[in-house]
Amino acid sequence: MTSAVAGELSAELRGFREVQTLAYECAEAVAAQLKPGVTEREAARMQREWLRERGVRDWFHLPFAWFGDRTAFANFRIPLQFFPTNRRLEPGMPFILDMAPVYKGYTADIGYSGCLGLNPLHDKLLSDLEAHRELLLREVRERRTLREIYEDVDRLMVRQGYANRHRAYPFGVIAHKIDRVKERRRSPHVFGFGTQSLKGLASDAIHGHRDGWSPLWSPYKFSDHPPQPGLWAVEPHLGFRGTGAKFEEILVVTDSKDPEQSAFWLDDDLPHVRRWAEERAAA
Amino acid sequence: MSTEGITKGIEGARERWVRTGGVELCVAELGDPTQPTVLLVHGYPDSKEVWSQVAERLADRFHVVLYDVRGHGRSTAPQPLRGGFTLEKLTDDFVAVADAVSPDKPVHLVGHDWGSVQAWEFVTVKRTEGRIASFTSMSGPSLDHFGHWIKKRMTRPTPRKVGQLLGQGAKSWYVYMLHTPVLPELAWRGPLGKQWPKILQRMEKVPAGDYPTSSLPSDAAHGAWLYRDNVRARMRRPRTDAYAHAPVQLITPSGDIFLSERLYDELELWAPELVRRSIPAKHWVPRTRPDQLAAWITDFVTSNEDGVPTNDSVATGKHADRFGGQLVLITGAGSGIGRATAFAFAEAGARVVAVDRDAESAARTAEMSRLVGAPEAWGETVDVSDEQAMEKLAEKVAREYGIVDVLVNNAGIGLSGSFLDTTSEDWKKVLDVNLWGVIHGCRLFGKQMAERGQGGHIVNTASAAAYQPSKALPAYSTSKAAVLMLSECLRAELAGQGIGVSAICPGLVNTNITATSHFAGVDAEEEKRRQKKASRLYGLRNYPPEKVADAILRAVVKNQAVVPVTPEARGAHLMSRFTPKALRAIARLEPPL
């Protein structure tokens, strides 16, 4: 992925887009089936089964589901707390579905925020995420360092009155690189992460370390470099008291000189983007 | 027994007499009779005039009805007195009054002291089912619930339960006194009756006015039979079916010298639709806190009239029983600790005025406050160091939103740099905001609070720097030390008026104060570098402002004087008291900037 073909997506990008679309379809299908009393584990299993039925055999990471105040990662200290629990969904509760399937050798990593019934606060968080999507793209195109962009996202969240919850992610990442994954007959996973994908990430980390960049987009010194060409799964995550919301989708970064082509979101036809468009139309 | 002309009555009230069971009850009505009826029942040794201020405040929204309980005020007493005050007969009276004033719609009951004790009977007996739409109880438990409460603690006495029993037993001393024959009557008709108004003023801070009325000695003498006719019987054999058939709002004054808050443990079992409220006041809340009572009664009555389940309309955050519906003003509410505090109060159901010099962030705080539970919230743009602007704000708030119940003077700016580098301009700026801002806030809003005379609370955000000397923050520390001392002096001054003052000393908290601090004696670039470094340090410490907000709410509830928040702030506070020399040695160290 060293250059983007103007106007037309390369075959490779189409592959990534296909799996991202599939993942979002899964999220919407599962979200539509959620009702009071469903547990996080059941929701995670529903995602897994839905994708298995459609040919997914390997994972970057297994599907997650967070309900209620777990969407804001309240009191998350150790990574085990990311795994789905027996927390039951109640009316008005926000939820987040997060999955990263591998399909035909392509990976996606998506996050879907929803709510069971009405919750004006959750609506507010979701619509405030739009500014982050715009800010991320703009500053990546300006080729600011990843750390600077991270700090700007952080500042915007503080201004909006929110807490930055991706800080609770491993290494506090807001994004990580994703790549193609070799298809193997067996696809074992450790701690919820597919071994093939982890291998890819690890080799990126080794190469990057030599060249001075990192496949993890964090607030730390190792992210003090301009965006590296490739595919980044970006996941800004807002937390506000007991409510959290995020989106996660793929940002394509290229080495093109044309700012428009140097970075773009892989797909603009996603649930959260459609939602913002509808809000604007209604306003 | 009083006759017409002795008591003044309630201004603007229409009076009538209701005849029932051999007595004539004096009933007063205010407000529009087509509106929902709120029936106020007075306690011992009062007459309906105890409610006059609350009634006035309710009259523009509701049809307010008050009556003198038999043997009190201008109602006649039963003959003979013995056996004439049983709860059954009092229930007859209530039904007669309710039938007279609101024949085809259930009434909203409000009871204080013995009025509440009676009303518990009304709301738990079968024959009044459908006649009562809601019940607000203050300072008067159901005798049946009380009986069960005692039995439960007697049958399984653990040290804690015995403690609770003895505690309430000691508070109930007057109940035993009233069981002695003749003596109480003599006392009330003699010296006690004369002294009572003074006693009330001294002990309870009840303001002088149309209460107590001149019928007090005979009211108190007759009312002794309330105790004699009911207490022993109900304590021995409490009813087992005393379940409330209407929603109940329980208002507990935390400083009530007659009733412990423990009495209402497990009240949910008897009253399934229960809303709890607590108020920092003594026993006679209808006289000392009419605004707050009127607001809570209005809320409760309205929500039960609209058919909205009350539990939904009551905020669920921490301390919601205490702050629900109160007006809270916070300066510096556009970010950091101020903003987190606004949200915490909003979650507790308070109405929030978010003040900041940045209009956009003040408005944002107000908007988010509404989303997390504030029934109303407003953003106001003011620079706290601007005296005239603050005066205008105080006027506007009093006119449009009401008198502030809780004031949080939080706005502050940072200034770092050695004393010799700090210019007089720098000094002026930091003192203007950090000290004068607090002075203006306390002066203007504190005065309004004191004038209203219904209590309140002021919180000033000082800093751990107030007692921890440092060569890096001479001006900032000085301004904060002044705020701390100001708070303690003010606390002493306002204690007599039921207004608490707390100074909060947060310590290192992750807010943007570091990013906006001025560093004296360095150029712009170096200043920026230091701001960044300080922010990073504070970020690494990562103590969230939400925890400071929690400490602020707790300080108000418990009326704490000085509250160091982070562990390092608490440590420094201890050191400043026990090892000040060590603290002075630390002050000489070069800070890592």
GROMACS .gro file of C-alpha atoms in nm, chain B residues 100-435:
model
  336
  383ALA     CA    1  -6.553   1.879   5.332
  384VAL     CA    2  -6.268   2.035   5.132
  385SER     CA    3  -6.217   1.784   4.853
  386PRO     CA    4  -6.523   1.559   4.828
  387ASP     CA    5  -6.438   1.384   4.504
  388LYS     CA    6  -6.060   1.390   4.472
  389PRO     CA    7  -5.795   1.234   4.696
  390VAL     CA    8  -5.583   1.479   4.893
  391HIS     CA    9  -5.207   1.514   4.931
  392LEU     CA   10  -5.120   1.480   5.298
  393VAL     CA   11  -4.832   1.655   5.468
  394GLY     CA   12  -4.760   1.596   5.836
  395HIS     CA   13  -4.507   1.728   6.083
  396ASP     CA   14  -4.433   1.574   6.423
  397TRP     CA   15  -4.762   1.442   6.567
  398GLY     CA   16  -4.930   1.550   6.248
  399SER     CA   17  -4.707   1.300   6.070
  400VAL     CA   18  -4.769   1.033   6.335
  401GLN     CA   19  -5.143   1.070   6.275
  402ALA     CA   20  -5.102   1.083   5.902
  403TRP     CA   21  -4.912   0.754   5.907
  404GLU     CA   22  -5.226   0.606   6.062
  405PHE     CA   23  -5.444   0.768   5.792
  406VAL     CA   24  -5.225   0.640   5.514
  407THR     CA   25  -5.204   0.282   5.647
  408VAL     CA   26  -5.567   0.207   5.744
  409LYS     CA   27  -5.809   0.048   5.502
  410ARG     CA   28  -6.094   0.296   5.523
  411THR     CA   29  -5.895   0.586   5.377
  412GLU     CA   30  -5.776   0.395   5.073
  413GLY     CA   31  -5.832   0.609   4.765
  414ARG     CA   32  -5.868   0.928   4.973
  415ILE     CA   33  -5.495   0.999   4.989
  416ALA     CA   34  -5.289   1.071   4.676
  417SER     CA   35  -4.952   1.111   4.849
  418PHE     CA   36  -4.803   1.163   5.191
  419THR     CA   37  -4.504   1.376   5.291
  420SER     CA   38  -4.382   1.285   5.637
  421MET     CA   39  -4.144   1.483   5.854
  422SER     CA   40  -4.028   1.417   6.207
  423GLY     CA   41  -4.304   1.178   6.300
  424PRO     CA   42  -4.283   0.801   6.255
  425SER     CA   43  -4.574   0.562   6.251
  426LEU     CA   44  -4.626   0.435   6.605
  427ASP     CA   45  -4.677   0.087   6.462
  428HIS     CA   46  -4.351   0.096   6.269
  429PHE     CA   47  -4.183   0.236   6.579
  430GLY     CA   48  -4.326  -0.053   6.785
  431HIS     CA   49  -4.189  -0.306   6.540
  432TRP     CA   50  -3.858  -0.122   6.530
  433ILE     CA   51  -3.825  -0.157   6.908
  434LYS     CA   52  -3.941  -0.521   6.910
  435LYS     CA   53  -3.689  -0.614   6.644
  436ARG     CA   54  -3.407  -0.464   6.848
  437MET     CA   55  -3.528  -0.620   7.173
  438THR     CA   56  -3.563  -0.976   7.040
  439ARG     CA   57  -3.215  -0.988   6.885
  440PRO     CA   58  -3.005  -0.743   7.082
  441THR     CA   59  -2.664  -0.693   6.923
  442PRO     CA   60  -2.444  -0.417   7.066
  443ARG     CA   61  -2.533  -0.192   6.774
  444LYS     CA   62  -2.906  -0.250   6.810
  445VAL     CA   63  -2.890  -0.191   7.186
  446GLY     CA   64  -2.704   0.132   7.111
  447GLN     CA   65  -2.978   0.240   6.870
  448LEU     CA   66  -3.245   0.156   7.128
  449LEU     CA   67  -3.073   0.348   7.405
  450GLY     CA   68  -3.006   0.641   7.173
  451GLN     CA   69  -3.368   0.678   7.069
  452GLY     CA   70  -3.479   0.600   7.428
  453ALA     CA   71  -3.281   0.898   7.550
  454LYS     CA   72  -3.422   1.124   7.278
  455SER     CA   73  -3.776   1.024   7.381
  456TRP     CA   74  -3.743   1.152   7.739
  457TYR     CA   75  -4.036   1.387   7.693
  458VAL     CA   76  -4.268   1.099   7.607
  459TYR     CA   77  -4.225   0.950   7.955
  460MET     CA   78  -4.267   1.293   8.112
  461LEU     CA   79  -4.595   1.345   7.933
  462HIS     CA   80  -4.730   1.024   8.081
  463THR     CA   81  -4.721   1.160   8.435
  464PRO     CA   82  -5.065   1.291   8.529
  465VAL     CA   83  -5.147   1.661   8.577
  466LEU     CA   84  -4.787   1.783   8.606
  467PRO     CA   85  -4.729   1.848   8.234
  468GLU     CA   86  -5.055   2.046   8.217
  469LEU     CA   87  -4.950   2.256   8.513
  470ALA     CA   88  -4.610   2.321   8.362
  471TRP     CA   89  -4.750   2.420   8.024
  472ARG     CA   90  -5.015   2.646   8.170
  473GLY     CA   91  -4.751   2.794   8.398
  474PRO     CA   92  -4.384   2.871   8.344
  475LEU     CA   93  -4.312   2.639   8.051
  476GLY     CA   94  -4.585   2.794   7.839
  477LYS     CA   95  -4.440   3.137   7.903
  478GLN     CA   96  -4.084   3.038   7.831
  479TRP     CA   97  -4.158   2.821   7.526
  480PRO     CA   98  -4.117   3.087   7.255
  481LYS     CA   99  -3.779   3.184   7.399
  482ILE     CA  100  -3.674   2.821   7.427
  483LEU     CA  101  -3.769   2.765   7.063
  484GLN     CA  102  -3.574   3.069   6.953
  485ARG     CA  103  -3.266   2.966   7.144
  486MET     CA  104  -3.262   2.591   7.081
  487GLU     CA  105  -3.417   2.569   6.740
  488LYS     CA  106  -3.342   2.913   6.594
  489VAL     CA  107  -3.709   2.944   6.509
  490PRO     CA  108  -3.755   3.300   6.389
  491ALA     CA  109  -4.009   3.512   6.573
  492GLY     CA  110  -4.342   3.572   6.399
  493ASP     CA  111  -4.700   3.457   6.418
  494TYR     CA  112  -4.592   3.138   6.593
  495PRO     CA  113  -4.632   3.002   6.857
  496THR     CA  114  -4.983   3.137   6.902
  497SER     CA  115  -5.127   3.245   7.231
  498SER     CA  116  -5.330   2.924   7.252
  499LEU     CA  117  -5.005   2.735   7.318
  500PRO     CA  118  -5.060   2.654   7.691
  501SER     CA  119  -5.399   2.493   7.633
  502ASP     CA  120  -5.284   2.324   7.307
  503ALA     CA  121  -4.993   2.168   7.489
  504ALA     CA  122  -5.206   2.064   7.786
  505HIS     CA  123  -5.470   1.898   7.568
  506GLY     CA  124  -5.212   1.746   7.339
  507ALA     CA  125  -5.056   1.550   7.624
  508TRP     CA  126  -5.350   1.312   7.570
  509LEU     CA  127  -5.220   1.232   7.223
  510TYR     CA  128  -4.936   1.051   7.395
  511ARG     CA  129  -5.138   0.904   7.680
  512ASP     CA  130  -5.414   0.769   7.456
  513ASN     CA  131  -5.189   0.607   7.195
  514VAL     CA  132  -4.824   0.550   7.270
  515ARG     CA  133  -4.839   0.268   7.524
  516ALA     CA  134  -5.114   0.081   7.341
  517ARG     CA  135  -4.938   0.090   7.005
  518MET     CA  136  -4.595   0.013   7.147
  519ARG     CA  137  -4.732  -0.298   7.315
  520ARG     CA  138  -4.936  -0.422   7.017
  521PRO     CA  139  -4.823  -0.257   6.694
  522ARG     CA  140  -5.045  -0.330   6.395
  523THR     CA  141  -4.890  -0.580   6.157
  524ASP     CA  142  -5.073  -0.450   5.850
  525ALA     CA  143  -4.952  -0.090   5.863
  526TYR     CA  144  -4.857  -0.071   5.494
  527ALA     CA  145  -4.883   0.264   5.317
  528HIS     CA  146  -5.135   0.267   5.032
  529ALA     CA  147  -5.003   0.591   4.883
  530PRO     CA  148  -4.654   0.707   4.778
  531VAL     CA  149  -4.457   0.846   5.070
  532GLN     CA  150  -4.192   1.118   5.080
  533LEU     CA  151  -3.987   1.107   5.397
  534ILE     CA  152  -3.808   1.426   5.501
  535THR     CA  153  -3.556   1.372   5.779
  536PRO     CA  154  -3.396   1.669   5.953
  537SER     CA  155  -3.047   1.552   6.044
  538GLY     CA  156  -3.031   1.763   6.358
  539ASP     CA  157  -3.363   1.652   6.507
  540ILE     CA  158  -3.315   1.621   6.882
  541PHE     CA  159  -3.629   1.409   6.927
  542LEU     CA  160  -3.592   1.146   6.657
  543SER     CA  161  -3.289   0.957   6.532
  544GLU     CA  162  -3.246   0.895   6.159
  545ARG     CA  163  -3.205   0.525   6.234
  546LEU     CA  164  -3.578   0.503   6.304
  547TYR     CA  165  -3.645   0.494   5.933
  548ASP     CA  166  -3.416   0.201   5.849
  549GLU     CA  167  -3.613  -0.051   5.646
  550LEU     CA  168  -3.904   0.187   5.599
  551GLU     CA  169  -3.917   0.066   5.237
  552LEU     CA  170  -4.078  -0.253   5.369
  553TRP     CA  171  -4.380  -0.055   5.489
  554ALA     CA  172  -4.390   0.207   5.218
  555PRO     CA  173  -4.296   0.056   4.883
  556GLU     CA  174  -4.303   0.385   4.692
  557LEU     CA  175  -4.067   0.576   4.918
  558VAL     CA  176  -3.866   0.888   4.835
  559ARG     CA  177  -3.613   0.994   5.095
  560ARG     CA  178  -3.499   1.350   5.161
  561SER     CA  179  -3.267   1.479   5.427
  562ILE     CA  180  -3.217   1.833   5.542
  563PRO     CA  181  -2.953   1.978   5.773
  564ALA     CA  182  -3.186   2.138   6.026
  565LYS     CA  183  -3.342   2.082   6.364
  566HIS     CA  184  -3.691   1.967   6.455
  567TRP     CA  185  -3.914   2.262   6.357
  568VAL     CA  186  -3.847   2.260   5.982
  569PRO     CA  187  -4.185   2.412   5.886
  570ARG     CA  188  -4.065   2.729   6.057
  571THR     CA  189  -3.694   2.721   5.979
  572ARG     CA  190  -3.688   2.579   5.622
  573PRO     CA  191  -4.015   2.675   5.452
  574ASP     CA  192  -3.858   2.726   5.108
  575GLN     CA  193  -3.702   2.382   5.091
  576LEU     CA  194  -4.014   2.209   5.224
  577ALA     CA  195  -4.240   2.394   4.982
  578ALA     CA  196  -4.013   2.295   4.692
  579TRP     CA  197  -4.003   1.928   4.786
  580ILE     CA  198  -4.376   1.912   4.856
  581THR     CA  199  -4.447   2.082   4.523
  582ASP     CA  200  -4.225   1.836   4.337
  583PHE     CA  201  -4.372   1.535   4.506
  584VAL     CA  202  -4.734   1.643   4.469
  585THR     CA  203  -4.688   1.742   4.107
  586SER     CA  204  -4.516   1.420   4.009
  587ASN     CA  205  -4.791   1.218   4.176
  588GLU     CA  206  -5.061   1.427   4.009
  589ASP     CA  207  -4.910   1.381   3.665
  590GLY     CA  208  -4.907   1.008   3.711
  591VAL     CA  209  -4.532   0.997   3.648
  592PRO     CA  210  -4.381   0.732   3.874
  593THR     CA  211  -4.191   0.934   4.133
  594ASN     CA  212  -3.890   0.709   4.141
  595ASP     CA  213  -3.809   0.817   3.787
  596SER     CA  214  -3.827   1.186   3.864
  597VAL     CA  215  -3.587   1.156   4.155
  598ALA     CA  216  -3.216   1.167   4.076
  599THR     CA  217  -3.020   0.857   4.164
  600GLY     CA  218  -2.672   0.998   4.223
  601LYS     CA  219  -2.490   1.008   4.554
  602HIS     CA  220  -2.654   1.236   4.814
  603ALA     CA  221  -2.965   1.284   4.599
  604ASP     CA  222  -3.175   1.286   4.919
  605ARG     CA  223  -2.984   1.591   5.035
  606PHE     CA  224  -2.939   1.800   4.720
  607GLY     CA  225  -3.250   1.717   4.515
  608GLY     CA  226  -3.396   2.044   4.382
  609GLN     CA  227  -3.144   2.265   4.560
  610LEU     CA  228  -2.979   2.556   4.380
  611VAL     CA  229  -2.601   2.521   4.351
  612LEU     CA  230  -2.373   2.788   4.204
  613ILE     CA  231  -2.019   2.696   4.102
  614THR     CA  232  -1.754   2.936   3.979
  615GLY     CA  233  -1.483   2.812   3.746
  616ALA     CA  234  -1.731   2.548   3.630
  617GLY     CA  235  -1.602   2.545   3.273
  618SER     CA  236  -1.332   2.288   3.339
  619GLY     CA  237  -1.150   2.075   3.593
  620ILE     CA  238  -1.272   2.050   3.949
  621GLY     CA  239  -1.550   2.306   3.896
  622ARG     CA  240  -1.696   2.117   3.605
  623ALA     CA  241  -1.673   1.780   3.780
  624THR     CA  242  -1.841   1.934   4.084
  625ALA     CA  243  -2.123   2.069   3.868
  626PHE     CA  244  -2.179   1.719   3.727
  627ALA     CA  245  -2.173   1.558   4.071
  628PHE     CA  246  -2.436   1.802   4.200
  629ALA     CA  247  -2.636   1.750   3.881
  630GLU     CA  248  -2.637   1.375   3.938
  631ALA     CA  249  -2.771   1.442   4.285
  632GLY     CA  250  -3.065   1.627   4.127
  633ALA     CA  251  -2.955   1.980   4.212
  634ARG     CA  252  -3.026   2.281   3.991
  635VAL     CA  253  -2.690   2.411   3.873
  636VAL     CA  254  -2.561   2.757   3.784
  637ALA     CA  255  -2.228   2.701   3.608
  638VAL     CA  256  -2.019   3.019   3.612
  639ASP     CA  257  -1.703   3.062   3.409
  640ARG     CA  258  -1.528   3.345   3.231
  641ASP     CA  259  -1.536   3.130   2.916
  642ALA     CA  260  -1.896   3.141   2.794
  643GLU     CA  261  -1.874   2.837   2.572
  644SER     CA  262  -1.744   2.601   2.837
  645ALA     CA  263  -1.989   2.733   3.098
  646ALA     CA  264  -2.275   2.663   2.858
  647ARG     CA  265  -2.131   2.320   2.785
  648THR     CA  266  -2.117   2.235   3.157
  649ALA     CA  267  -2.478   2.346   3.196
  650GLU     CA  268  -2.588   2.138   2.899
  651MET     CA  269  -2.413   1.823   3.020
  652SER     CA  270  -2.546   1.884   3.373
  653ARG     CA  271  -2.900   1.865   3.241
  654LEU     CA  272  -2.817   1.537   3.070
  655VAL     CA  273  -2.695   1.372   3.390
  656GLY     CA  274  -2.987   1.470   3.610
  657ALA     CA  275  -3.006   1.840   3.690
  658PRO     CA  276  -3.371   1.945   3.656
  659GLU     CA  277  -3.245   2.286   3.540
  660ALA     CA  278  -2.899   2.425   3.467
  661TRP     CA  279  -2.770   2.756   3.341
  662GLY     CA  280  -2.433   2.876   3.217
  663GLU     CA  281  -2.323   3.225   3.319
  664THR     CA  282  -2.021   3.418   3.195
  665VAL     CA  283  -1.844   3.620   3.461
  666ASP     CA  284  -1.489   3.698   3.561
  667VAL     CA  285  -1.498   3.642   3.938
  668SER     CA  286  -1.239   3.914   3.998
  669ASP     CA  287  -1.474   4.176   3.850
  670GLU     CA  288  -1.673   4.310   4.143
  671GLN     CA  289  -1.944   4.478   3.942
  672ALA     CA  290  -1.996   4.178   3.720
  673MET     CA  291  -2.028   3.959   4.028
  674GLU     CA  292  -2.283   4.197   4.178
  675LYS     CA  293  -2.485   4.181   3.860
  676LEU     CA  294  -2.465   3.805   3.863
  677ALA     CA  295  -2.581   3.784   4.224
  678GLU     CA  296  -2.879   4.005   4.144
  679LYS     CA  297  -2.966   3.807   3.835
  680VAL     CA  298  -2.939   3.470   4.009
  681ALA     CA  299  -3.156   3.582   4.301
  682ARG     CA  300  -3.414   3.729   4.063
  683GLU     CA  301  -3.433   3.452   3.807
  684TYR     CA  302  -3.327   3.130   3.974
  685GLY     CA  303  -3.366   3.193   4.348
  686ILE     CA  304  -3.142   3.206   4.653
  687VAL     CA  305  -2.839   2.982   4.625
  688ASP     CA  306  -2.839   2.686   4.867
  689VAL     CA  307  -2.482   2.579   4.800
  690LEU     CA  308  -2.211   2.813   4.674
  691VAL     CA  309  -1.883   2.670   4.546
  692ASN     CA  310  -1.614   2.936   4.501
  693ASN     CA  311  -1.382   2.733   4.285
  694ALA     CA  312  -1.243   2.963   4.016
  695GLY     CA  313  -0.868   3.004   4.043
  696ILE     CA  314  -0.553   3.055   3.837
  697GLY     CA  315  -0.202   2.923   3.882
  698LEU     CA  316   0.115   3.126   3.916
  699SER     CA  317   0.459   2.983   3.960
  700GLY     CA  318   0.797   3.147   3.997
  701SER     CA  319   1.020   3.278   4.273
  702PHE     CA  320   0.911   3.571   4.485
  703LEU     CA  321   1.176   3.803   4.344
  704ASP     CA  322   1.066   3.722   3.989
  705THR     CA  323   0.700   3.783   4.064
  706THR     CA  324   0.599   4.131   3.954
  707SER     CA  325   0.336   4.335   4.131
  708GLU     CA  326   0.117   4.284   3.822
  709ASP     CA  327   0.145   3.909   3.872
  710TRP     CA  328   0.056   3.948   4.238
  711LYS     CA  329  -0.242   4.160   4.158
  712LYS     CA  330  -0.374   3.916   3.901
  713VAL     CA  331  -0.349   3.608   4.117
  714LEU     CA  332  -0.494   3.778   4.424
  715ASP     CA  333  -0.775   3.930   4.217
  716VAL     CA  334  -0.897   3.593   4.099
  717ASN     CA  335  -0.799   3.355   4.377
  718LEU     CA  336  -0.874   3.573   4.677
   0.00000   0.00000   0.00000
